[in-house]
Short mmCIF file of C-alpha atoms in Angstrom, two decimals:
data_model
loop_
_atom_site.label_atom_id
_atom_site.label_comp_id
_atom_site.label_asym_id
_atom_site.label_seq_id
_atom_site.Cartn_x
_atom_site.Cartn_y
_atom_site.Cartn_z
CA MET I 50 -21.96 15.66 0.67
CA THR I 51 -21.46 18.82 -1.37
CA LYS I 52 -18.14 20.05 0.01
CA SER I 53 -14.72 18.51 0.56
CA LEU I 54 -13.52 17.59 4.04
CA LYS I 55 -10.84 20.24 3.69
CA SER I 56 -13.27 23.06 2.96
CA THR I 57 -15.41 22.19 5.99
CA GLY I 58 -12.42 22.03 8.33
CA HIS I 59 -13.05 18.35 9.09
CA GLN I 60 -10.38 16.78 11.30
CA LEU I 61 -9.92 13.93 8.81
CA ALA I 62 -8.69 16.48 6.27
CA ASP I 63 -5.46 16.38 8.32
CA SER I 64 -3.34 13.49 7.04
CA SER I 65 -1.47 13.14 10.34
CA PHE I 66 -4.79 12.73 12.17
CA GLN I 67 -5.84 10.04 9.68
CA LEU I 68 -2.60 8.14 10.36
CA THR I 69 -3.15 8.45 14.10
CA VAL I 70 -6.67 7.06 13.79
CA LEU I 71 -5.50 4.18 11.59
CA ARG I 72 -2.72 3.14 13.95
CA ARG I 73 -4.67 3.68 17.17
CA GLU I 74 -7.73 1.76 16.06
CA VAL I 75 -5.82 -1.14 14.48
CA ALA I 76 -3.21 -1.72 17.19
CA ASP I 77 -4.80 -0.43 20.38
CA THR I 78 -8.55 -0.90 19.96
CA LEU I 79 -8.75 -3.92 17.68
CA HIS I 80 -5.45 -5.45 18.81
CA LEU I 81 -4.57 -6.32 15.22
CA PRO I 82 -0.99 -6.54 13.93
CA LEU I 83 0.48 -3.45 12.31
CA PHE I 84 0.96 -3.76 8.57
CA HIS I 85 4.74 -3.87 8.67
CA GLU I 86 4.48 -6.78 11.13
CA LYS I 87 2.30 -8.68 8.67
CA LEU I 88 4.79 -8.00 5.90
CA GLY I 89 7.61 -9.18 8.13
CA GLY I 90 5.80 -12.43 8.84
CA ALA I 91 5.58 -13.01 5.09
CA GLY I 92 9.25 -12.20 4.58
CA LEU I 93 8.40 -9.03 2.66
CA PHE I 94 9.58 -6.30 5.03
CA PRO I 95 11.09 -3.98 4.09
CA LEU I 96 9.12 -3.86 0.86
CA THR I 97 11.37 -2.84 -2.02
CA PRO I 98 10.68 -1.58 -5.55
CA VAL I 99 11.19 -3.39 -8.81
CA ALA I 100 11.88 -1.61 -12.11
CA ALA I 101 9.59 1.42 -12.47
CA ALA I 102 7.01 0.82 -15.19
CA VAL I 103 4.43 3.52 -14.36
CA LEU I 104 4.68 7.20 -13.55
CA GLN I 105 1.35 8.09 -11.97
CA ILE I 106 0.75 11.84 -11.91
CA ASN I 107 -1.98 13.62 -10.00
CA VAL I 108 -2.50 16.83 -11.98
CA GLY I 109 -4.86 18.39 -9.45
CA LYS I 110 -7.55 17.82 -6.84
CA MET I 111 -10.21 19.87 -8.60
CA CYS I 112 -13.17 17.77 -9.71
CA ASN I 113 -16.71 18.31 -10.96
CA GLN I 114 -17.94 15.64 -8.52
CA VAL I 115 -17.83 15.18 -4.75
CA CYS I 116 -17.96 11.41 -4.31
CA ARG I 117 -18.78 9.73 -1.04
CA HIS I 118 -15.73 7.44 -0.99
CA CYS I 119 -13.13 9.67 -2.62
CA HIS I 120 -9.66 9.06 -1.12
CA VAL I 121 -8.42 12.31 -2.71
CA ASP I 122 -11.13 14.45 -1.06
CA ALA I 123 -11.52 16.01 -4.51
CA GLY I 124 -14.25 18.44 -5.52
CA PRO I 125 -15.09 21.76 -7.19
CA ASP I 126 -13.82 23.61 -4.11
CA ARG I 127 -10.31 22.14 -4.32
CA LYS I 128 -7.93 24.54 -6.03
CA GLU I 129 -4.71 22.48 -6.00
CA ILE I 130 -3.64 22.27 -9.65
CA MET I 131 -0.33 21.15 -11.17
CA THR I 132 1.45 23.97 -13.01
CA ARG I 133 2.99 23.67 -16.46
CA GLU I 134 6.40 24.12 -14.85
CA THR I 135 5.86 21.01 -12.71
CA MET I 136 4.53 19.15 -15.74
CA GLN I 137 7.78 20.01 -17.52
CA PHE I 138 9.74 18.53 -14.62
CA CYS I 139 7.72 15.33 -15.15
CA LEU I 140 8.53 15.36 -18.86
CA ASP I 141 12.22 15.88 -18.10
CA ALA I 142 12.14 12.91 -15.71
CA LEU I 143 10.43 10.72 -18.30
CA ALA I 144 13.01 11.64 -20.92
CA GLN I 145 15.77 10.13 -18.77
CA THR I 146 13.95 6.83 -18.14
CA ASP I 147 12.32 4.03 -20.07
CA ILE I 148 9.11 4.20 -18.00
CA ALA I 149 6.51 3.07 -20.51
CA THR I 150 3.22 4.27 -19.03
CA VAL I 151 2.06 7.63 -17.69
CA ASP I 152 -1.10 7.39 -15.61
CA LEU I 153 -2.87 10.75 -15.29
CA THR I 154 -5.27 11.16 -12.41
CA GLY I 155 -6.93 13.79 -10.22
CA GLY I 156 -9.58 15.01 -9.24
CA ALA I 157 -10.80 15.21 -12.76
CA PRO I 158 -7.46 15.52 -14.61
CA GLU I 159 -9.19 17.06 -17.61
CA MET I 160 -9.98 20.17 -15.54
CA ASN I 161 -6.32 21.14 -15.37
CA PRO I 162 -5.95 23.95 -17.95
CA ASP I 163 -2.71 22.38 -19.27
CA PHE I 164 -4.09 18.85 -19.43
CA ARG I 165 -4.23 18.60 -23.23
CA TRP I 166 -0.79 20.12 -23.68
CA PHE I 167 0.57 17.61 -21.17
CA VAL I 168 -0.99 14.63 -22.97
CA GLU I 169 0.45 15.85 -26.27
CA GLN I 170 3.94 16.24 -24.82
CA ILE I 171 3.88 12.81 -23.18
CA SER I 172 2.75 11.29 -26.48
CA LEU I 173 5.67 12.95 -28.27
CA LEU I 174 7.98 11.07 -25.91
CA GLY I 175 6.48 7.84 -27.18
CA ARG I 176 4.92 6.84 -23.87
CA LYS I 177 1.53 5.25 -23.35
CA VAL I 178 -0.92 7.71 -21.78
CA LEU I 179 -3.64 6.48 -19.47
CA VAL I 180 -6.28 8.89 -18.18
CA ARG I 181 -8.52 8.19 -15.20
CA CYS I 182 -11.76 9.78 -16.32
CA ASN I 183 -14.84 10.05 -14.11
CA LEU I 184 -16.99 10.07 -17.29
CA THR I 185 -19.31 12.87 -16.17
CA ILE I 186 -16.66 15.46 -16.99
CA ILE I 187 -17.19 14.67 -20.69
CA VAL I 188 -20.80 15.89 -20.53
CA ALA I 189 -20.36 18.49 -17.77
CA ASN I 190 -19.56 21.37 -20.11
CA LYS I 191 -19.42 21.78 -23.88
CA LYS I 192 -15.68 22.50 -23.72
CA TYR I 193 -15.20 18.86 -22.70
CA HIS I 194 -17.56 17.31 -25.25
CA ASP I 195 -14.70 16.66 -27.69
CA LEU I 196 -12.63 14.71 -25.15
CA PRO I 197 -13.44 11.34 -26.78
CA ASP I 198 -12.00 12.65 -30.07
CA PHE I 199 -8.97 14.11 -28.28
CA PHE I 200 -8.35 10.82 -26.48
CA LYS I 201 -8.64 8.95 -29.79
CA ALA I 202 -6.22 11.28 -31.56
CA HIS I 203 -3.53 10.49 -28.97
CA ASN I 204 -4.46 6.82 -28.49
CA VAL I 205 -5.11 7.49 -24.80
CA GLU I 206 -6.22 4.51 -22.72
CA VAL I 207 -9.33 5.59 -20.82
CA VAL I 208 -9.99 4.16 -17.37
CA SER I 209 -13.43 5.19 -16.20
CA SER I 210 -15.04 4.97 -12.78
CA LEU I 211 -18.43 3.29 -12.72
CA PRO I 212 -19.41 1.93 -9.29
CA PHE I 213 -22.18 -0.26 -10.72
CA TYR I 214 -24.28 -0.97 -13.80
CA THR I 215 -27.43 0.43 -12.19
CA ALA I 216 -28.34 3.99 -11.27
CA ASP I 217 -29.20 3.45 -7.61
CA LYS I 218 -25.82 2.09 -6.48
CA THR I 219 -23.83 4.46 -8.68
CA ASP I 220 -25.71 7.58 -7.61
CA ARG I 221 -25.55 6.54 -3.95
CA GLN I 222 -21.77 6.68 -4.10
CA ARG I 223 -21.22 9.46 -6.62
CA GLY I 224 -24.26 11.74 -6.52
CA ASP I 225 -27.68 12.10 -8.13
CA GLY I 226 -27.70 11.84 -11.92
CA VAL I 227 -24.14 10.52 -12.16
CA PHE I 228 -25.17 7.18 -13.69
CA GLU I 229 -27.23 8.83 -16.43
CA ASP I 230 -24.38 11.18 -17.31
CA SER I 231 -21.89 8.30 -17.20
CA VAL I 232 -23.98 6.31 -19.68
CA ARG I 233 -24.08 9.30 -22.04
CA ALA I 234 -20.31 9.66 -21.84
CA LEU I 235 -19.70 5.94 -22.39
CA LYS I 236 -21.86 6.06 -25.50
CA MET I 237 -19.81 9.01 -26.77
CA LEU I 238 -16.60 7.03 -26.20
CA ASN I 239 -18.08 3.97 -27.92
CA ALA I 240 -19.13 6.16 -30.86
CA VAL I 241 -15.52 7.09 -31.67
CA GLY I 242 -14.36 3.48 -31.29
CA TYR I 243 -13.47 3.07 -27.63
CA GLY I 244 -14.16 -0.44 -26.36
CA GLN I 245 -15.03 -1.63 -29.85
CA GLU I 246 -13.40 -4.87 -30.96
CA GLY I 247 -10.44 -4.31 -33.28
CA SER I 248 -10.31 -0.53 -32.74
CA GLY I 249 -7.20 -0.55 -30.58
CA LEU I 250 -8.89 2.09 -28.41
CA VAL I 251 -8.97 0.78 -24.85
CA LEU I 252 -11.83 1.62 -22.50
CA ASN I 253 -11.63 0.01 -19.06
CA LEU I 254 -14.07 0.48 -16.20
CA VAL I 255 -13.38 0.61 -12.46
CA TYR I 256 -15.69 -0.92 -9.88
CA ASN I 257 -15.34 -0.25 -6.17
CA PRO I 258 -17.93 -1.30 -3.57
CA ALA I 259 -20.55 1.17 -2.39
CA GLY I 260 -20.41 -0.10 1.19
CA ALA I 261 -18.09 -1.53 3.83
CA PHE I 262 -17.18 -4.74 2.04
CA MET I 263 -14.55 -6.08 -0.31
CA PRO I 264 -15.30 -6.55 -4.02
CA ALA I 265 -16.41 -9.88 -5.38
CA GLY I 266 -14.25 -11.72 -7.93
CA GLN I 267 -13.11 -9.44 -10.73
CA LYS I 268 -13.88 -11.87 -13.58
CA GLY I 269 -17.43 -12.50 -12.39
CA LEU I 270 -18.07 -8.77 -11.95
CA GLN I 271 -16.67 -8.06 -15.41
CA ASP I 272 -19.03 -10.60 -16.98
CA GLN I 273 -21.99 -9.04 -15.15
CA PHE I 274 -21.06 -5.49 -16.17
CA LYS I 275 -20.51 -6.47 -19.80
CA ARG I 276 -23.80 -8.34 -20.01
CA MET I 277 -25.93 -5.69 -18.29
CA LEU I 278 -24.41 -2.58 -19.88
CA LEU I 279 -24.78 -4.13 -23.35
CA LYS I 280 -28.32 -5.34 -22.67
CA ASP I 281 -29.64 -2.15 -21.06
CA HIS I 282 -27.61 0.55 -22.81
CA GLY I 283 -25.75 -0.95 -25.80
CA ILE I 284 -22.41 -0.10 -24.15
CA VAL I 285 -19.22 -2.10 -24.67
CA PHE I 286 -15.85 -1.88 -22.93
CA ASN I 287 -12.62 -3.86 -22.64
CA GLU I 288 -11.92 -4.81 -19.01
CA LEU I 289 -13.30 -4.17 -15.54
CA PHE I 290 -10.93 -3.42 -12.66
CA ALA I 291 -12.25 -4.33 -9.20
CA ILE I 292 -10.63 -2.12 -6.57
CA THR I 293 -10.91 -2.44 -2.80
CA ASN I 294 -11.78 0.80 -1.04
CA ILE I 295 -8.81 2.05 0.98
CA PRO I 296 -9.54 3.54 4.45
CA VAL I 297 -8.34 7.04 3.59
CA SER I 298 -10.05 10.46 3.63
CA ARG I 299 -13.78 10.36 2.80
CA TYR I 300 -13.97 6.58 2.84
CA LEU I 301 -12.37 6.54 6.28
CA ASP I 302 -14.93 9.14 7.36
CA TYR I 303 -17.74 6.99 5.95
CA LEU I 304 -16.48 3.92 7.82
CA ILE I 305 -16.29 5.78 11.13
CA GLU I 306 -19.62 7.59 10.76
CA SER I 307 -21.45 4.41 9.73
CA GLY I 308 -19.95 2.34 12.55
CA ASN I 309 -18.25 0.01 10.09
CA TYR I 310 -14.61 0.90 10.67
CA ALA I 311 -13.64 -1.87 13.09
CA GLY I 312 -15.37 -4.60 11.11
CA TYR I 313 -13.93 -3.43 7.82
CA MET I 314 -10.36 -3.30 9.11
CA GLU I 315 -10.72 -6.76 10.62
CA LYS I 316 -11.87 -8.05 7.23
CA LEU I 317 -8.86 -6.52 5.51
CA VAL I 318 -6.34 -7.77 8.07
CA ASN I 319 -7.79 -11.28 8.14
CA ALA I 320 -7.77 -11.41 4.34
CA PHE I 321 -4.07 -10.44 4.08
CA ASN I 322 -2.55 -12.34 1.16
CA PRO I 323 1.27 -12.59 0.86
CA VAL I 324 0.97 -13.20 -2.90
CA ALA I 325 -1.02 -9.98 -3.30
CA ALA I 326 1.46 -8.16 -1.06
CA ALA I 327 4.33 -9.19 -3.33
CA GLY I 328 2.50 -7.76 -6.35
CA VAL I 329 1.32 -4.40 -5.02
CA MET I 330 1.44 -1.49 -7.46
CA CYS I 331 3.78 0.63 -5.34
CA ARG I 332 6.62 -1.71 -6.30
CA ASN I 333 6.64 -0.68 -9.98
CA THR I 334 5.04 2.77 -9.72
CA ILE I 335 6.27 6.23 -8.82
CA SER I 336 3.53 8.64 -7.80
CA VAL I 337 3.81 12.40 -8.39
CA GLY I 338 1.65 14.86 -6.46
CA TRP I 339 0.10 18.00 -7.96
CA ASP I 340 2.96 20.04 -6.44
CA GLY I 341 5.68 17.66 -7.68
CA GLY I 342 6.17 15.68 -4.46
CA LEU I 343 7.16 12.03 -4.89
CA TYR I 344 5.37 9.09 -3.27
CA ASP I 345 5.22 5.32 -3.55
CA CYS I 346 1.54 5.35 -4.49
CA ASP I 347 -1.51 7.57 -4.81
CA PHE I 348 -2.79 6.55 -1.35
CA ASN I 349 0.50 7.46 0.34
CA GLN I 350 0.30 10.74 -1.53
CA MET I 351 -3.04 11.58 0.07
CA LEU I 352 -1.57 10.81 3.49
CA ASP I 353 1.53 12.95 2.85
CA LEU I 354 3.81 9.91 3.17
CA TYR I 355 6.69 10.92 0.90
CA VAL I 356 9.14 8.41 -0.53
CA ALA I 357 11.90 7.31 1.84
CA SER I 358 14.61 8.83 -0.30
CA PRO I 359 16.67 12.03 -0.46
CA VAL I 360 14.85 12.58 -3.77
CA GLN I 361 11.38 13.81 -2.81
CA HIS I 362 10.45 16.15 -5.66
CA ILE I 363 10.14 15.51 -9.38
CA ARG I 364 12.54 18.39 -10.18
CA ASP I 365 15.31 16.35 -8.53
CA PHE I 366 14.30 13.05 -10.13
CA ASP I 367 17.00 10.39 -9.90
CA ALA I 368 15.90 6.93 -11.01
CA ALA I 369 18.95 5.20 -9.52
CA ALA I 370 18.45 6.79 -6.10
CA LEU I 371 14.73 6.01 -6.06
CA ALA I 372 15.44 2.38 -6.95
CA GLN I 373 17.36 2.04 -3.68
CA ARG I 374 14.48 3.15 -1.43
CA SER I 375 12.30 1.05 0.83
CA ILE I 376 8.58 1.54 0.25
CA VAL I 377 6.71 3.44 2.98
CA VAL I 378 3.86 1.40 4.45
CA ASN I 379 1.13 2.01 7.01
CA GLN I 380 -2.21 0.52 8.10
CA HIS I 381 -4.13 1.62 4.99
CA CYS I 382 -1.92 -0.74 2.97
CA TYR I 383 -4.04 -3.66 4.17
CA GLY I 384 -6.55 -2.59 1.51
CA CYS I 385 -4.16 -3.42 -1.31
CA THR I 386 -3.13 -6.81 0.10
CA ALA I 387 -6.50 -8.29 1.06
CA GLY I 388 -7.88 -11.23 -0.86
CA ALA I 389 -6.96 -11.06 -4.53
CA GLY I 390 -5.24 -7.76 -3.88
CA SER I 391 -6.02 -4.35 -5.26
CA SER I 392 -4.24 -1.89 -7.49
CA CYS I 393 -5.14 0.87 -9.94
CA GLY I 394 -5.19 -1.94 -12.51
CA GLY I 395 -7.50 -4.18 -10.50
CA THR I 396 -6.64 -7.39 -8.71
CA VAL I 397 -3.03 -8.54 -8.50
CA ALA I 398 -3.22 -12.14 -7.29
#
């Protein structure tokens, strides 16, 4: 795949069509319970927020990669980019809260022309900055080669996608040559102290399966990644986050095209875990879209499922009003509540 679903006019680029497919296939074809029914059976519906601890901000859908499973449908042909004005609205919102962590994502967030300014301003507010880096952006162009030093200067926590510790599985999901470039970038991060014991510079990796299956246990995967990356490449890191693929956008397309959709959804539904459901990330996170729209999570954002609140844009941010909302759920939410659960920080149960 070299182009986004949106640029090719694919029907799954339409969020309403995705929601129709998810509901129709789950309820009508597979005769599985709808997600809100599962929550109700566990005494968790409606799902309500706890104190907001994370403001997750998507600063744009532009990316230097076009990955097979991308739920954002990001790529070089996506032009949606957060403006500095919208970034300022985010800063204003932060200033009136005690939200401790700002999680910057994309696309490749570093491609936003105001990315560095934004990181600096968030740091001045005394908040922890976390950047979701695809690694290859660091070596994609010389203007990004100093990103490890920039991250270090602002004590940014780097969360980097690496589907596997071998080239074949990584390149199958992310494109030819991605593993080699990722290794180069990881070595650059290690060279300035990231992942090194006692440095205080946190480098975490993200694993998500290359096929239509749920991830294995996070601890076991972390041990494998640490052992093999050190042995084969001399690379060190702090933690590994194992994330279940959510049936949204390109991953939904992959499931349908490969004939795996029904089986995968059955796995997720049958693995529903009430403990994981109680700990889902949407309960302590507020998600901000590139245009300032507010959502309960990044996945809802990609499906255009705004928060169930009169406050639906960051310019109108009202922490008290948002705290009273019920979280919007749909069939894709099964991905976050299956097995040990899944969040942007890995397993939750």
